[in-house]
Coordinates of N, CA and C in Angstrom, one line a residue:
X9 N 0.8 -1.2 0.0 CA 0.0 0.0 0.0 C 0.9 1.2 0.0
X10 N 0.5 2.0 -0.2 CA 1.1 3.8 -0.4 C 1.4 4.1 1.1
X11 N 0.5 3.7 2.0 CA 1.1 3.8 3.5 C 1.8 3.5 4.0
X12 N 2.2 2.2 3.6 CA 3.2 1.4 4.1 C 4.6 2.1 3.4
X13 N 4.1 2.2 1.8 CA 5.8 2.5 1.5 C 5.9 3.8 1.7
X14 N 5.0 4.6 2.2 CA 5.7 5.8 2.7 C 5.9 5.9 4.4
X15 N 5.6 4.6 4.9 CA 6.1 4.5 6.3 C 7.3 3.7 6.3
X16 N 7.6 3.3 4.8 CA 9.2 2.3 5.1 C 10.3 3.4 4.7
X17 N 10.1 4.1 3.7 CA 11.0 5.4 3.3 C 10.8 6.5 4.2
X18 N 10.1 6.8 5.3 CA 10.5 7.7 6.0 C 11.2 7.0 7.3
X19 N 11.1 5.7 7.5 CA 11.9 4.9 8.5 C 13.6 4.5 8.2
X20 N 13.8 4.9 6.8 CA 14.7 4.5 5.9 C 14.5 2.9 6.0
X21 N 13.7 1.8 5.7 CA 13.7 0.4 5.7 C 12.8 0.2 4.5
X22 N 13.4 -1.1 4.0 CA 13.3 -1.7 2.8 C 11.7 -2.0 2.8
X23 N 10.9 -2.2 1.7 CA 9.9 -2.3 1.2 C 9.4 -3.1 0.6
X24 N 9.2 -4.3 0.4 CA 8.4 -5.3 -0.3 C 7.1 -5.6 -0.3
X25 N 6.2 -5.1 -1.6 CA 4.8 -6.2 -1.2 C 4.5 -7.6 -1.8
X26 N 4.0 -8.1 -0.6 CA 4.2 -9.7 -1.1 C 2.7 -10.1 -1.3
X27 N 2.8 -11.5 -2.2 CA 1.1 -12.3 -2.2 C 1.4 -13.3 -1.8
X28 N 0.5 -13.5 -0.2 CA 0.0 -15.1 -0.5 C -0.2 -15.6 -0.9
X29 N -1.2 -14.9 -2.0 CA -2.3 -15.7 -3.2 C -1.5 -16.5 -3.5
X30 N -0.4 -15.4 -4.7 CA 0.5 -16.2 -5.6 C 1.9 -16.2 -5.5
X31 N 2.1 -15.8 -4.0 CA 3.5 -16.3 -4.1 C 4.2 -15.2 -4.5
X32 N 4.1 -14.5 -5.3 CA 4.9 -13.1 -5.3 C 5.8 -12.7 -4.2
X33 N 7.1 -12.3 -4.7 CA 8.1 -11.8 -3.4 C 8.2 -12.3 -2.2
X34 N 7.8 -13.8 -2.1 CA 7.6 -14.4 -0.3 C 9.2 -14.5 0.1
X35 N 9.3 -15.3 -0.6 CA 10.8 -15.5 -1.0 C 11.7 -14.4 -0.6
X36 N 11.7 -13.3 -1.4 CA 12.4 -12.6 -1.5 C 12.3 -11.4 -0.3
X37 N 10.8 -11.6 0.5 CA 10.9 -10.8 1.3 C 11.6 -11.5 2.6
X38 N 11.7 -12.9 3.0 CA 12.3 -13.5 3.8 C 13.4 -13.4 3.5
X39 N 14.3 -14.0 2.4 CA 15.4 -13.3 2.4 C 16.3 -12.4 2.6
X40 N 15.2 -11.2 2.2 CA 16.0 -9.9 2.8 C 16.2 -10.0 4.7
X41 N 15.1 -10.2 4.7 CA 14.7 -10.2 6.3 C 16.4 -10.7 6.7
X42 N 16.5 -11.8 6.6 CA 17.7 -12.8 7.2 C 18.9 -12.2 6.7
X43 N 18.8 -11.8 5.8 CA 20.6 -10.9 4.9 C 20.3 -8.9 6.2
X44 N 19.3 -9.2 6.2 CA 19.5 -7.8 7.3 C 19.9 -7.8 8.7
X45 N 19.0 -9.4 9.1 CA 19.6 -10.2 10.8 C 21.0 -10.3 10.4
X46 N 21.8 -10.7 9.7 CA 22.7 -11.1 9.5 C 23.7 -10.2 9.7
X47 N 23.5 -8.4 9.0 CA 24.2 -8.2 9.2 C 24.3 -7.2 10.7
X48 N 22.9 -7.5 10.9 CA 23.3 -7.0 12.6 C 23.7 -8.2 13.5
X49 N 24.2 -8.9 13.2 CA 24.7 -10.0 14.0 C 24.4 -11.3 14.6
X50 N 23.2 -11.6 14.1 CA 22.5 -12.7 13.8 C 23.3 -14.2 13.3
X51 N 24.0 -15.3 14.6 CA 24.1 -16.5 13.3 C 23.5 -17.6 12.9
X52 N 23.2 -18.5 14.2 CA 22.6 -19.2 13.6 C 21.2 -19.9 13.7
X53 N 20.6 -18.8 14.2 CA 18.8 -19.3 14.1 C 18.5 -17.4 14.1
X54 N 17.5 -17.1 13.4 CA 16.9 -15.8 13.1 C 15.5 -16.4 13.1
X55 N 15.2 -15.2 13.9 CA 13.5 -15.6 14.5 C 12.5 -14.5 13.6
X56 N 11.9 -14.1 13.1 CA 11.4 -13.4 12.2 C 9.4 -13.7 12.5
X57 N 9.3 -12.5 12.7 CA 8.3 -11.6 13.4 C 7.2 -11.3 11.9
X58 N 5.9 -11.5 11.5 CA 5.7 -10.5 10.6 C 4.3 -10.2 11.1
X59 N 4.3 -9.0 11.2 CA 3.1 -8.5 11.7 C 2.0 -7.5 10.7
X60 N 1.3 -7.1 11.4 CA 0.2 -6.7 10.3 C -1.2 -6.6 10.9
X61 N -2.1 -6.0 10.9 CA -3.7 -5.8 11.8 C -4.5 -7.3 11.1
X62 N -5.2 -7.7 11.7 CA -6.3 -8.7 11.7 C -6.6 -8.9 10.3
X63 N -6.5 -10.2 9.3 CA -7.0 -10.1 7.8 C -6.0 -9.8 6.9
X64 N -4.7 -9.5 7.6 CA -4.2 -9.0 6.7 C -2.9 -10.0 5.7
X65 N -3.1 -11.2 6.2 CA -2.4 -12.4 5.5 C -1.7 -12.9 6.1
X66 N -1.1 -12.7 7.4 CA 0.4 -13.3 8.2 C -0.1 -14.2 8.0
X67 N -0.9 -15.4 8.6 CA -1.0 -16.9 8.7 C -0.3 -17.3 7.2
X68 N -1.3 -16.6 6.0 CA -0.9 -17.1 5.2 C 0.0 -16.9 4.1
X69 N 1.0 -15.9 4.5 CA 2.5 -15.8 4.5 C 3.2 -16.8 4.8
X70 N 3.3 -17.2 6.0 CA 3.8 -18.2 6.2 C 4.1 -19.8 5.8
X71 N 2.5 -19.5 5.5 CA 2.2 -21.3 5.0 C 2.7 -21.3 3.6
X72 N 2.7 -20.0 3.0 CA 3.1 -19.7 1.6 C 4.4 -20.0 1.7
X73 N 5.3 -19.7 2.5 CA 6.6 -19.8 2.8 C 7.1 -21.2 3.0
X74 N 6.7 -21.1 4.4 CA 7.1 -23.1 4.6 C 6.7 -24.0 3.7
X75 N 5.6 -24.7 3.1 CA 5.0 -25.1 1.8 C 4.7 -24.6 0.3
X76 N 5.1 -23.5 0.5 CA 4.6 -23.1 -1.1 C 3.2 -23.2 -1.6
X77 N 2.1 -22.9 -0.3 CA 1.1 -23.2 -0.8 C -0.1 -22.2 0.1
X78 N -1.1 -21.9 -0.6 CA -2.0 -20.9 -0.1 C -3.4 -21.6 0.2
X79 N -3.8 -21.1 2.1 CA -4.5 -21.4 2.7 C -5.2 -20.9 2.7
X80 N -6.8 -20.8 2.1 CA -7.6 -19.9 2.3 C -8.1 -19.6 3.8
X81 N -8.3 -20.8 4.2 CA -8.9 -20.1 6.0 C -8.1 -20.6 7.0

């Protein structure tokens, strides 16, 4: 959304939107996540948070992530 990326550019922090649906950027937004723990000092387990208000996909971020697959409910 326009909110978010103008709440990640005034925070100076990187910006991705990702799809559950289809998988879009899941990948690539975890990735960054862990190349950013990394370089604040992070080695060998990185615990990764993703938050968001009610509805807004976390469950199914995740399932998208771990399986590669999208959960409707």
């Amino acid at each position: 959304s326009i909110e978010a990326q103008d709440f990640a550019r005034q925070e100076g922090l990187d910006y991705i939107e990702t799809s559950a649906l289809t998988g879009a950027h899941v990948e690539e937004a975890v990735r960054l996540a862990c190349v950013v723990a990394r370089q604040f000092g992070a080695r060998d387990q990185i615990n990764l948070a993703v938050c968001g208000r009610g509805g807004a996909g976390k469950s199914a971020f995740i399932i998208r992530y771990q399986s590669n697959a999208f959960v409707e409910h």
